[in-house]
Structure formats: C-alpha cells, structure tokens
Short mmCIF file of C-alpha atoms (C1' of nucleotides) in Angstrom, two decimals:
data_model
loop_
_atom_site.label_atom_id
_atom_site.label_comp_id
_atom_site.label_asym_id
_atom_site.label_seq_id
_atom_site.Cartn_x
_atom_site.Cartn_y
_atom_site.Cartn_z
CA MET A 1 129.79 106.26 74.07
CA GLU A 2 128.99 110.15 73.51
CA LEU A 3 127.20 112.45 76.42
CA PRO A 4 123.79 113.11 74.52
CA GLU A 5 123.44 108.96 74.16
CA ALA A 6 124.28 108.43 77.11
CA LYS A 7 121.56 110.41 78.67
CA GLN A 8 119.08 108.84 76.62
CA LYS A 9 120.11 105.36 77.87
CA PHE A 10 119.93 107.04 81.37
CA ILE A 11 116.40 108.62 81.12
CA GLU A 12 114.97 105.30 79.14
CA ALA A 13 116.56 102.80 81.75
CA TRP A 14 115.34 105.27 84.90
CA GLY A 15 111.74 105.17 82.81
CA LYS A 16 111.61 101.63 82.83
CA LEU A 17 112.91 100.92 86.56
CA GLY A 18 109.94 103.22 87.77
CA SER A 19 107.37 101.66 85.66
CA GLU A 20 109.35 98.08 87.34
CA TRP A 21 108.55 100.17 91.09
CA GLY A 22 104.84 101.23 90.65
CA VAL A 23 105.98 104.79 89.44
CA ASN A 24 104.68 105.54 86.06
CA ARG A 25 107.07 106.08 83.28
CA THR A 26 107.18 109.50 82.25
CA MET A 27 107.13 110.50 86.01
CA ALA A 28 110.89 108.59 86.13
CA GLN A 29 111.69 110.23 82.81
CA VAL A 30 111.14 113.24 83.81
CA HIS A 31 113.22 112.53 87.63
CA ALA A 32 116.10 111.21 85.45
CA LEU A 33 116.19 114.34 83.17
CA LEU A 34 116.15 117.00 85.99
CA LEU A 35 119.37 114.71 88.06
CA ILE A 36 121.59 115.24 84.96
CA SER A 37 120.81 118.74 84.43
CA PRO A 38 122.98 120.74 85.78
CA ASP A 39 120.25 124.16 86.13
CA ALA A 40 116.92 123.80 86.56
CA LEU A 41 114.50 123.43 84.09
CA THR A 42 111.09 125.11 82.53
CA THR A 43 108.08 122.97 81.50
CA GLU A 44 108.92 123.94 78.25
CA ASP A 45 112.40 122.46 78.37
CA ILE A 46 111.02 119.80 79.67
CA MET A 47 108.23 119.12 77.30
CA GLU A 48 110.85 119.49 74.75
CA SER A 49 113.34 117.13 75.68
CA LEU A 50 110.98 114.17 76.49
CA SER A 51 108.02 115.33 73.48
CA ILE A 52 105.31 115.29 75.82
CA SER A 53 102.70 117.93 76.22
CA ARG A 54 101.90 120.95 78.91
CA GLY A 55 99.01 118.78 80.88
CA ASN A 56 101.57 116.00 81.06
CA ALA A 57 104.33 117.76 82.16
CA ASN A 58 102.70 120.05 84.71
CA MET A 59 101.07 117.17 86.76
CA THR A 60 104.40 115.09 86.46
CA LEU A 61 105.87 118.12 87.86
CA ARG A 62 103.52 118.66 90.78
CA GLU A 63 103.87 114.42 91.49
CA LEU A 64 107.41 114.64 91.77
CA MET A 65 106.79 117.75 93.88
CA SER A 66 104.70 116.20 96.23
CA TRP A 67 107.26 113.02 96.52
CA GLY A 68 109.73 115.51 97.70
CA LEU A 69 111.72 114.90 94.71
CA VAL A 70 111.72 117.93 93.27
CA GLU A 71 111.54 121.95 93.80
CA LYS A 72 110.70 124.71 92.21
CA GLN A 73 112.74 127.78 91.62
CA LEU A 74 112.00 130.89 90.97
CA LYS A 75 114.69 133.39 89.50
CA ALA A 76 114.71 137.15 89.97
CA GLY A 77 113.22 139.54 87.78
CA GLU A 78 110.94 135.71 85.55
CA ARG A 79 107.73 134.90 85.83
CA LYS A 80 108.39 131.53 84.66
CA GLU A 81 108.84 128.58 87.24
CA TYR A 82 112.06 126.49 86.61
CA PHE A 83 112.31 122.89 88.04
CA PHE A 84 115.31 121.23 90.00
CA ALA A 85 116.04 117.78 91.64
CA ASP A 86 117.37 116.81 94.90
CA LYS A 87 120.49 115.51 93.36
CA ASP A 88 121.83 113.72 96.67
CA THR A 89 120.84 109.76 96.09
CA TRP A 90 120.80 108.96 99.90
CA ASN A 91 118.32 112.14 99.92
CA ILE A 92 116.16 110.62 97.22
CA ALA A 93 116.48 106.72 98.49
CA ARG A 94 114.98 108.19 102.06
CA GLN A 95 112.66 110.09 100.15
CA VAL A 96 111.17 107.44 98.25
CA ALA A 97 111.25 104.97 101.31
CA LYS A 98 109.25 107.42 103.18
CA GLU A 99 106.31 107.68 100.88
CA ARG A 100 106.38 104.20 100.01
CA ARG A 101 106.16 103.84 103.87
CA LYS A 102 103.56 106.10 104.49
CA ARG A 103 101.38 104.96 101.38
CA GLU A 104 101.64 101.18 101.41
CA LEU A 105 103.46 99.65 103.83
CA ASP A 106 101.54 101.60 106.94
CA PRO A 107 97.73 100.85 105.60
CA ILE A 108 98.34 97.22 104.92
CA ILE A 109 100.26 96.46 108.72
CA LYS A 110 96.88 98.37 109.66
CA ILE A 111 94.92 95.64 107.99
CA LEU A 112 97.21 93.23 109.23
CA ASP A 113 96.50 94.33 113.04
CA GLU A 114 93.30 93.64 113.13
CA LEU A 115 93.25 90.43 110.76
CA THR A 116 95.95 89.18 113.55
CA LYS A 117 92.50 89.51 116.09
CA VAL A 118 90.10 87.60 114.33
CA GLU A 119 89.53 84.72 116.53
CA GLY A 120 88.14 81.17 115.48
CA ASP A 121 88.00 77.71 116.25
CA LYS A 122 91.79 76.82 117.22
CA LYS A 123 91.07 72.71 115.72
CA ASP A 124 89.45 74.32 112.38
CA PRO A 125 92.59 73.90 110.06
CA ALA A 126 91.14 76.67 108.15
CA TYR A 127 91.78 78.86 110.83
CA GLN A 128 95.04 77.59 111.58
CA THR A 129 96.82 78.30 108.64
CA PHE A 130 94.92 81.84 107.72
CA ASN A 131 96.09 82.64 111.05
CA LYS A 132 99.69 81.42 111.14
CA SER A 133 100.22 82.90 107.59
CA VAL A 134 98.84 86.35 108.41
CA THR A 135 101.05 86.66 112.02
CA ASP A 136 104.03 85.69 110.02
CA ILE A 137 103.24 88.22 107.49
CA ASN A 138 102.61 90.80 110.08
CA LYS A 139 106.05 89.94 112.00
CA LEU A 140 107.70 90.68 108.20
CA ALA A 141 106.06 94.17 107.69
CA LYS A 142 106.76 95.16 111.17
CA ASN A 143 110.80 93.95 110.34
CA VAL A 144 110.76 95.93 107.13
CA ASP A 145 109.13 98.69 109.20
CA LYS A 146 111.47 98.97 111.71
CA THR A 147 114.42 98.74 109.72
CA LEU A 148 113.04 101.67 107.47
CA GLU A 149 112.19 104.02 110.41
CA THR A 150 116.12 103.55 110.82
CA MET A 151 117.17 104.17 107.77
CA LEU A 152 115.06 107.23 107.58
CA LYS A 153 116.73 108.59 110.51
CA ALA A 154 120.55 107.51 109.75
CA ASP A 155 123.31 109.11 107.72
CA GLU A 156 124.09 107.19 104.60
CA ASN A 157 128.31 106.33 105.69
CA TRP A 158 126.28 105.01 108.78
CA PHE A 159 123.88 102.89 107.61
CA TRP A 160 125.53 101.21 104.69
CA GLY A 161 128.78 100.82 107.01
CA SER A 162 126.84 99.08 109.80
CA ILE A 163 124.91 97.15 106.90
CA LEU A 164 127.73 96.11 104.75
CA LYS A 165 129.80 94.85 108.34
CA ILE A 166 127.39 92.44 109.38
CA PHE A 167 127.85 90.92 105.31
CA LYS A 168 131.64 91.61 105.38
CA MET B 1 85.46 90.09 112.64
CA GLU B 2 84.40 86.36 111.11
CA LEU B 3 86.99 84.11 109.20
CA PRO B 4 85.31 84.10 105.96
CA GLU B 5 85.33 88.40 106.21
CA ALA B 6 88.78 87.79 107.41
CA LYS B 7 89.69 85.71 104.07
CA GLN B 8 88.05 88.48 101.66
CA LYS B 9 90.05 91.14 103.91
CA PHE B 10 93.60 89.59 102.81
CA ILE B 11 92.91 88.58 99.79
CA GLU B 12 91.88 91.96 98.69
CA ALA B 13 94.71 93.14 100.58
CA TRP B 14 97.61 91.61 99.32
CA GLY B 15 96.28 92.14 95.49
CA LYS B 16 96.41 95.68 96.45
CA LEU B 17 99.63 95.81 97.82
CA GLY B 18 100.36 93.60 94.89
CA SER B 19 99.74 95.77 91.99
CA GLU B 20 101.17 98.72 94.06
CA TRP B 21 104.47 96.63 93.75
CA GLY B 22 104.71 96.07 89.83
CA VAL B 23 102.70 92.53 90.55
CA ASN B 24 99.66 92.04 88.45
CA ARG B 25 96.39 92.45 91.31
CA THR B 26 95.15 88.46 90.54
CA MET B 27 98.53 86.89 91.00
CA ALA B 28 98.88 88.88 94.34
CA GLN B 29 95.15 87.71 95.23
CA VAL B 30 95.58 83.80 93.81
CA HIS B 31 98.41 83.75 96.13
CA ALA B 32 97.04 85.11 99.24
CA LEU B 33 94.17 82.60 98.46
CA LEU B 34 96.88 79.55 98.76
CA LEU B 35 98.76 81.20 101.43
CA ILE B 36 95.56 80.79 103.70
CA SER B 37 94.32 77.63 102.15
CA PRO B 38 95.68 74.69 104.61
CA ASP B 39 95.59 72.11 101.67
CA ALA B 40 96.14 72.42 97.69
CA LEU B 41 93.41 73.83 95.39
CA THR B 42 92.95 73.06 91.56
CA THR B 43 92.14 75.72 88.96
CA GLU B 44 88.07 75.05 89.54
CA ASP B 45 88.42 75.99 93.40
CA ILE B 46 90.87 79.20 92.30
CA MET B 47 88.40 80.50 89.55
CA GLU B 48 85.24 79.92 91.56
CA SER B 49 86.66 81.30 94.92
CA LEU B 50 88.02 84.96 92.94
CA SER B 51 85.77 84.15 89.81
CA ILE B 52 88.28 84.70 87.65
CA SER B 53 88.21 82.56 83.95
CA ARG B 54 89.60 79.38 83.22
CA GLY B 55 92.44 81.38 81.09
CA ASN B 56 93.30 83.92 83.59
CA ALA B 57 93.59 81.00 86.41
CA ASN B 58 95.99 78.58 84.15
CA MET B 59 98.57 81.98 83.14
CA THR B 60 98.31 83.28 86.59
CA LEU B 61 99.25 79.55 88.18
CA ARG B 62 101.92 79.46 85.57
CA GLU B 63 103.63 82.71 86.47
CA LEU B 64 103.51 82.14 90.42
CA MET B 65 105.44 78.80 90.08
CA SER B 66 108.04 80.82 88.02
CA TRP B 67 108.37 82.93 90.15
CA GLY B 68 109.02 79.99 92.79
CA LEU B 69 105.87 80.52 95.17
CA VAL B 70 103.47 78.25 94.25
CA GLU B 71 104.00 74.35 93.36
CA LYS B 72 102.26 71.86 91.66
CA GLN B 73 101.10 68.77 93.77
CA LEU B 74 99.88 65.98 92.06
CA LYS B 75 97.86 63.28 94.15
CA ALA B 76 97.73 59.72 93.35
CA GLY B 77 95.21 58.47 91.48
CA GLU B 78 93.33 61.75 90.66
CA ARG B 79 94.26 63.40 87.14
CA LYS B 80 93.78 67.11 88.44
CA GLU B 81 96.18 69.19 89.17
CA TYR B 82 96.66 71.13 92.92
CA PHE B 83 99.04 73.86 93.40
CA PHE B 84 99.66 74.97 97.17
CA ALA B 85 101.91 77.74 98.12
CA ASP B 86 104.86 78.16 100.26
CA LYS B 87 103.35 79.18 103.49
CA ASP B 88 107.03 80.15 105.00
CA THR B 89 107.09 83.77 104.88
CA TRP B 90 110.68 84.35 105.02
CA ASN B 91 111.19 81.90 101.73
CA ILE B 92 108.50 83.78 100.02
CA ALA B 93 110.34 87.27 100.60
CA ARG B 94 113.67 86.05 99.73
CA GLN B 95 111.84 84.31 96.37
CA VAL B 96 110.81 87.71 95.12
CA ALA B 97 114.00 89.27 96.19
CA LYS B 98 115.99 87.03 94.15
CA GLU B 99 113.84 87.04 90.88
CA ARG B 100 113.28 91.05 91.24
CA ARG B 101 116.75 91.04 91.36
CA LYS B 102 117.58 89.01 88.90
CA ARG B 103 114.97 90.83 86.56
CA GLU B 104 115.51 94.45 87.42
CA LEU B 105 118.40 95.22 89.68
CA ASP B 106 120.83 93.21 87.68
CA PRO B 107 119.92 94.73 84.08
CA ILE B 108 119.94 98.40 85.65
CA ILE B 109 123.66 97.90 87.39
CA LYS B 110 124.84 96.45 83.62
CA ILE B 111 123.51 99.93 81.89
CA LEU B 112 124.87 102.02 85.27
CA ASP B 113 128.41 100.68 85.34
CA GLU B 114 128.04 101.56 80.86
CA LEU B 115 127.42 105.12 81.30
CA THR B 116 129.63 105.47 84.31
CA LYS B 117 132.46 104.83 81.75
CA VAL B 118 131.40 107.45 79.55
CA GLU B 119 134.16 110.14 79.14
CA GLY B 120 133.21 113.95 78.52
CA ASP B 121 135.01 117.14 79.39
CA LYS B 122 135.61 117.45 82.65
CA LYS B 123 135.01 121.12 82.60
CA ASP B 124 131.93 120.95 81.13
CA PRO B 125 128.84 121.03 83.92
CA ALA B 126 126.42 118.88 81.89
CA TYR B 127 128.91 116.54 82.12
CA GLN B 128 130.08 116.45 85.68
CA THR B 129 126.16 116.32 86.77
CA PHE B 130 125.75 113.78 84.34
CA ASN B 131 128.98 112.05 85.81
CA LYS B 132 127.84 112.46 89.26
CA SER B 133 124.42 111.24 88.86
CA VAL B 134 125.27 108.41 87.56
CA THR B 135 128.27 107.49 90.11
CA ASP B 136 126.47 107.86 92.69
CA ILE B 137 122.73 105.98 92.01
CA ASN B 138 125.37 103.31 91.03
CA LYS B 139 126.76 102.96 94.19
CA LEU B 140 123.81 102.81 95.97
CA ALA B 141 122.58 99.77 93.44
CA LYS B 142 125.09 98.20 94.07
CA ASN B 143 125.28 98.51 97.54
CA VAL B 144 121.19 97.12 97.60
CA ASP B 145 122.60 94.33 94.87
CA LYS B 146 125.35 93.15 98.08
CA THR B 147 122.67 93.41 100.42
CA LEU B 148 120.49 91.16 98.94
CA GLU B 149 123.26 88.77 97.62
CA THR B 150 123.84 88.72 101.80
CA MET B 151 120.09 88.12 102.31
CA LEU B 152 119.54 85.40 99.69
CA LYS B 153 121.84 83.50 101.16
CA ALA B 154 120.52 83.91 105.25
CA ASP B 155 118.80 82.13 107.75
CA GLU B 156 116.18 84.30 108.49
CA ASN B 157 116.99 84.97 112.79
CA TRP B 158 120.28 85.85 111.78
CA PHE B 159 119.25 88.24 109.43
CA TRP B 160 116.79 90.17 111.06
CA GLY B 161 118.56 89.92 114.50
CA SER B 162 121.76 91.59 112.51
CA ILE B 163 119.83 94.00 111.06
CA LEU B 164 117.77 94.92 114.18
CA LYS B 165 120.89 94.62 116.29
CA ILE B 166 122.38 97.34 115.00
CA PHE B 167 119.22 99.13 114.70
CA LYS B 168 118.41 99.12 118.83
"C1'" DT C 1 92.15 148.10 84.56
"C1'" DT C 2 94.01 144.99 81.00
"C1'" DA C 3 96.38 142.37 78.32
"C1'" DA C 4 100.29 139.48 78.42
"C1'" DA C 5 102.70 135.65 80.15
"C1'" DC C 6 102.38 131.90 82.64
"C1'" DT C 7 99.90 127.65 85.20
"C1'" DT C 8 96.27 124.58 85.44
"C1'" DT C 9 92.52 121.36 84.87
"C1'" DC C 10 89.88 117.65 82.53
"C1'" DA C 11 87.28 115.56 78.85
"C1'" DA C 12 88.12 113.00 75.06
"C1'" DT C 13 91.79 109.90 73.17
"C1'" DA C 14 95.20 106.79 73.10
"C1'" DT C 15 97.86 103.39 74.98
"C1'" DA C 16 98.70 99.29 77.86
"C1'" DT C 17 97.23 95.89 80.18
"C1'" DT C 18 94.06 92.36 81.95
"C1'" DT C 19 90.97 89.23 81.31
"C1'" DT C 20 87.58 86.15 78.53
"C1'" DG C 21 86.73 82.16 76.82
"C1'" DA C 22 86.17 78.82 73.35
"C1'" DA C 23 88.94 76.09 70.60
"C1'" DA C 24 93.45 73.73 70.27
"C1'" DG C 25 96.19 70.30 72.68
"C1'" DT C 26 97.35 66.38 75.61
"C1'" DT C 27 97.36 62.37 79.08
"C1'" DT C 28 95.01 58.52 80.95
"C1'" DA C 29 91.68 54.19 81.51
"C1'" DA C 30 89.24 51.13 79.18
"C1'" DT D 1 92.15 52.86 69.69
"C1'" DT D 2 89.05 56.32 71.57
"C1'" DA D 3 86.68 59.43 74.46
"C1'" DA D 4 86.23 61.82 78.76
"C1'" DA D 5 89.13 64.53 81.45
"C1'" DC D 6 92.15 67.40 82.00
"C1'" DT D 7 95.40 71.73 80.63
"C1'" DT D 8 97.00 75.32 77.23
"C1'" DT D 9 96.67 79.15 73.64
"C1'" DC D 10 95.70 83.20 71.95
"C1'" DA D 11 92.64 86.47 69.06
"C1'" DA D 12 89.02 89.51 70.87
"C1'" DA D 13 87.09 92.01 74.44
"C1'" DA D 14 87.40 94.69 78.73
"C1'" DT D 15 89.32 97.30 81.61
"C1'" DA D 16 92.23 100.00 83.66
"C1'" DT D 17 96.02 104.32 82.77
"C1'" DA D 18 98.25 107.64 80.93
"C1'" DT D 19 98.69 111.30 77.65
"C1'" DT D 20 96.72 115.36 74.84
"C1'" DG D 21 95.10 120.13 73.85
"C1'" DA D 22 92.71 123.51 74.56
"C1'" DA D 23 89.97 126.35 77.24
"C1'" DA D 24 89.86 128.42 81.54
"C1'" DG D 25 92.41 130.28 85.55
"C1'" DT D 26 96.30 132.87 87.88
"C1'" DT D 27 99.68 136.44 88.46
"C1'" DT D 28 102.24 140.45 87.03
"C1'" DA D 29 103.64 144.79 84.94
"C1'" DA D 30 102.58 148.74 82.54
#
DNA sequence: TTAAACTTTCAATATATTTTGAAAGTTTAA
DNA sequence: TTAAACTTTCAAAATATATTGAAAGTTTAA
C-alpha cells in the first residue's frame, strides 16, 4: 500500500470509529487529517482535503479546539490561521477521557446519587429491585470515575505498566 | 422523590447516556425499564410503559438479546414471551465491553496493523508523521485490548481490587 | 478611512437514523 | 384443519443530525 492510500484509509477508519463513539464523523476525520500532517493546516487545506464546506470546517475546528485536541497556530506576518493536532497519543486519550468524564459521567453520577436516596417500602419488590440496580450502577460508575481520575494524573508508562503488571 | 418519578428519571438518564455512547435511546430505555422491573415483562408492557410501537419494541428487544443483556423467559402454560434483564452490573459491563471490543476495537486494530506496515521514504516528514501517529495509536489500542481481555476473564472484586489498589 | 483577507454565523437543505403500524408470518389449542 | 394469539417484517413517515454556502462580521495593512 502506498502512502496516499494509507492516509485515506486512516482518515476513513478514524472517522468510522468516531461515529461509533458519539463523535461526529467529520470531526474525527479532521482530527485524523491533522494527526498525520507534519505541518499545521489552514481551513482551506482542510476543506480541500476532505471536500467539506467552509462552515463545516470552521465549526469542526472550533469543536476540536474545545476538546483540547487541536490548537491554532499563528504564523508571523500571515493573516491566515493554521491548525495543528497534539500528536501525543497519551495526551489525546487523556483529553478525551477528561472531557467525556465532565460531560457525561459526572452528570449521571449526580443523578444516581439522588436516586440512591429515594425512600420506599422495603417489602416492595419494585422498590427493592429499583434500589439494588441504582445502587449497583452507582458503585460501578464511581469505580470508573476513580480510575479515570488516576489516569488523568498519571504518566503513560506508569499507568500501563501498573495495569498490565496485574494482568501479566 | 417518590418511586414512580425516580423510575422515570432513571429511564431518562439511562437513555441519554446510551445515546451519548452510540446506543440508541430507546434501546437504553427498554434496558433501564427491565433493570428496575422485578418481574419479566411482555412486549405489551414495554410498549405501554414507554409509549413505543410494537415494531420498535420487538426490534429493540432482539437487539438487547443479541448484546446478551436481556433474555426471553417462557412461562408454563402461556403463549406470551416475557423478557428480563440480567441485573448483575458487572455482567452488564462485561457484556458491553465484550460486544464493543468485537464490533469496534478488533476491526480498527486490524486496519492499524496494516497501516503500520506501510513503507515509505524515511526522510519524508509526511511519512514520518503518518508512521509515528499510526504506530502510537496502534500501541494504545493494543493496551486497551489487553486490559479488556483481562477484564472479561476476571471476577469483579478481583478486578476492581487490583485496579484500585494501584491507585490508592 | 477603506478595501482586501480572512473568520463566523445560521437558515435552508441534505443525509442519516429511528419509529410506526399494518400486513404477513408463526405457533398452539381445540 | 382452523382460527385465535402471538411475533416479525419492512416500506413509509417522522425525527434528529450534519452540511452547505452566501451573507455578515472582524481584522489588518496601507
């Protein structure tokens, strides 16, 4: 396989993976494109490479910046804005974990905490089942939360070293 | 908060979480409903509880069964099919991890393995960047894969015990 | 100033996903 | 058999999500 074809495949695969994980396809593709570009790209470059409109490119880039995955780069003596992606995979994973925790895990834990407190007739099977499921899910969510918390603070080698050591 | 309201909230929250994680909202809601039901429910019960059509209920239940999250229950002397959800949170997490690994992680690892092998001019920055990103992402994906593999084999207490011990 | 170079916005449009519900299919009891 | 009880299918409709592109907004150099 030659490089241009390989690039295409990578962008396609990353886009597909994104859309299976709640990230819009174009956003994942722009990210992929920037990940394999040695230099920062302009909005025009991205529009052309991926055949998308200016509006779409602009929105997507802002979204990627809000996720902390892409940054603007200003070049001296140039009006145009250039964009580049953080290439450090561990940073990317951490950044994504951080954002999703904030956006999704935190809110559900808040709701589960409330629901855990709901009182009811301890003899009522409906109440028992509700309470057990909610409590169990809450525990799981908190374990995940703790693990993420540690991951966010950790260094990559240490993290995988520790995890994989357990699983030797 | 009273039980009926709490149930509603739980179904709503689970549905929202699902849709943020690539599971369709209705599927997550049916799952939530079954999780908090002490008894197995019929298609009719589910249609009524969630105000959805027969076709939708049927498709969703089959999908949940294909994920291994819900099972059919046949009651002696009855024609109707009853459905109930596995209430063990650890089983649910494992089941979901197992399916997503098979459906999403495995295919991308296969592609990354191929892309890692692409040859090119080692002096070319475009090739260097491509190769580094692909290789790094491949490593990360394989670490995740190994961790999931172990999680799938593990017992809940052992798993969280080991993880949380490291992160004490 | 001002006009060229660039970025942002957003209503309209296109695309993708989900849901409906009636018809077709299947199973069972008598 | 057969007809009632139940499940499945799937084309059409509804809904949700993503994209376009032209107009409006902003910044800069002269």
